[in-house]
PDB file of C-alpha atoms in Angstrom:
ATOM      1  CA  MET A   1      87.074 106.892 114.905  1.00  0.00           C
ATOM      2  CA  LYS A   2      89.720 109.468 115.831  1.00  0.00           C
ATOM      3  CA  TRP A   3      92.323 107.443 113.924  1.00  0.00           C
ATOM      4  CA  ILE A   4      90.298 107.807 110.701  1.00  0.00           C
ATOM      5  CA  ASN A   5      90.002 111.571 111.200  1.00  0.00           C
ATOM      6  CA  HIS A   6      93.756 111.856 111.737  1.00  0.00           C
ATOM      7  CA  LEU A   7      94.417 109.648 108.713  1.00  0.00           C
ATOM      8  CA  ASN A   8      92.147 111.855 106.597  1.00  0.00           C
ATOM      9  CA  LYS A   9      94.118 114.934 107.693  1.00  0.00           C
ATOM     10  CA  SER A  10      97.352 113.291 106.587  1.00  0.00           C
ATOM     11  CA  ILE A  11      95.836 112.265 103.241  1.00  0.00           C
ATOM     12  CA  ASN A  12      94.558 115.808 102.705  1.00  0.00           C
ATOM     13  CA  TYR A  13      98.073 117.096 103.403  1.00  0.00           C
ATOM     14  CA  THR A  14      99.482 114.575 100.915  1.00  0.00           C
ATOM     15  CA  GLU A  15      97.001 115.625  98.233  1.00  0.00           C
ATOM     16  CA  ALA A  16      97.788 119.309  98.799  1.00  0.00           C
ATOM     17  CA  HIS A  17     101.541 118.714  98.503  1.00  0.00           C
ATOM     18  CA  LEU A  18     101.797 116.174  95.671  1.00  0.00           C
ATOM     19  CA  THR A  19     104.044 118.479  93.666  1.00  0.00           C
ATOM     20  CA  ASP A  20     106.319 119.076  96.670  1.00  0.00           C
ATOM     21  CA  GLU A  21     108.506 116.736  98.649  1.00  0.00           C
ATOM     22  CA  ILE A  22     106.191 115.112 101.158  1.00  0.00           C
ATOM     23  CA  ASP A  23     107.388 115.311 104.736  1.00  0.00           C
ATOM     24  CA  LEU A  24     106.750 111.979 106.459  1.00  0.00           C
ATOM     25  CA  GLU A  25     107.299 113.590 109.843  1.00  0.00           C
ATOM     26  CA  LYS A  26     104.493 116.059 109.114  1.00  0.00           C
ATOM     27  CA  LEU A  27     102.211 113.225 107.995  1.00  0.00           C
ATOM     28  CA  SER A  28     102.861 111.281 111.159  1.00  0.00           C
ATOM     29  CA  GLN A  29     102.290 114.395 113.296  1.00  0.00           C
ATOM     30  CA  LEU A  30      98.922 114.928 111.613  1.00  0.00           C
ATOM     31  CA  ALA A  31      98.075 111.294 112.324  1.00  0.00           C
ATOM     32  CA  CYS A  32      99.272 111.672 115.949  1.00  0.00           C
ATOM     33  CA  CYS A  33     101.699 108.764 115.831  1.00  0.00           C
ATOM     34  CA  SER A  34     105.272 107.890 114.960  1.00  0.00           C
ATOM     35  CA  THR A  35     106.451 107.769 111.357  1.00  0.00           C
ATOM     36  CA  PHE A  36     106.960 104.014 111.587  1.00  0.00           C
ATOM     37  CA  HIS A  37     103.487 103.438 113.034  1.00  0.00           C
ATOM     38  CA  PHE A  38     101.866 105.760 110.494  1.00  0.00           C
ATOM     39  CA  GLN A  39     103.430 103.993 107.515  1.00  0.00           C
ATOM     40  CA  ARG A  40     102.483 100.624 108.934  1.00  0.00           C
ATOM     41  CA  MET A  41      98.868 101.588 109.693  1.00  0.00           C
ATOM     42  CA  PHE A  42      98.470 103.361 106.356  1.00  0.00           C
ATOM     43  CA  SER A  43      99.579 100.225 104.527  1.00  0.00           C
ATOM     44  CA  TYR A  44      97.246  98.088 106.606  1.00  0.00           C
ATOM     45  CA  ILE A  45      94.196 100.291 106.041  1.00  0.00           C
ATOM     46  CA  ALA A  46      94.848 101.272 102.399  1.00  0.00           C
ATOM     47  CA  GLU A  47      96.335  97.899 101.414  1.00  0.00           C
ATOM     48  CA  ILE A  48      99.136  99.753  99.623  1.00  0.00           C
ATOM     49  CA  LEU A  49     102.469 101.143 100.768  1.00  0.00           C
ATOM     50  CA  LEU A  50     102.476 104.870 101.492  1.00  0.00           C
ATOM     51  CA  SER A  51     105.290 105.458  99.003  1.00  0.00           C
ATOM     52  CA  GLU A  52     103.357 103.573  96.304  1.00  0.00           C
ATOM     53  CA  TYR A  53     100.208 105.579  97.065  1.00  0.00           C
ATOM     54  CA  ILE A  54     102.132 108.837  96.679  1.00  0.00           C
ATOM     55  CA  ARG A  55     103.754 107.647  93.445  1.00  0.00           C
ATOM     56  CA  ARG A  56     100.413 106.592  91.941  1.00  0.00           C
ATOM     57  CA  ARG A  57      98.727 109.858  92.933  1.00  0.00           C
ATOM     58  CA  ARG A  58     101.547 111.832  91.330  1.00  0.00           C
ATOM     59  CA  MET A  59     101.209 109.760  88.159  1.00  0.00           C
ATOM     60  CA  SER A  60      97.439 110.342  88.110  1.00  0.00           C
ATOM     61  CA  ARG A  61      97.926 114.070  88.557  1.00  0.00           C
ATOM     62  CA  ALA A  62     100.530 114.130  85.765  1.00  0.00           C
ATOM     63  CA  ALA A  63      98.172 112.239  83.438  1.00  0.00           C
ATOM     64  CA  PHE A  64      95.529 114.939  83.875  1.00  0.00           C
ATOM     65  CA  ASP A  65      98.123 117.622  83.080  1.00  0.00           C
ATOM     66  CA  LEU A  66      99.007 116.094  79.708  1.00  0.00           C
ATOM     67  CA  PRO A  67      97.669 118.001  76.705  1.00  0.00           C
ATOM     68  CA  LYS A  68      94.780 116.358  74.888  1.00  0.00           C
TER      69      LYS A  68
END
């Protein structure tokens, strides 16, 4: 259960910094594991690569910012 809490902290950090460059070291620190392990576990749990998740979230955010 602790892993999920740490993963949620890293996702919250990602969401808060979508417009910035996302620091993978910071994400892995929040998840209490190495960068390699974090990326691997994220992909396993989310069934999507971390980089793809970040790209899609940025695209979603940009879509909401478009004028209607």
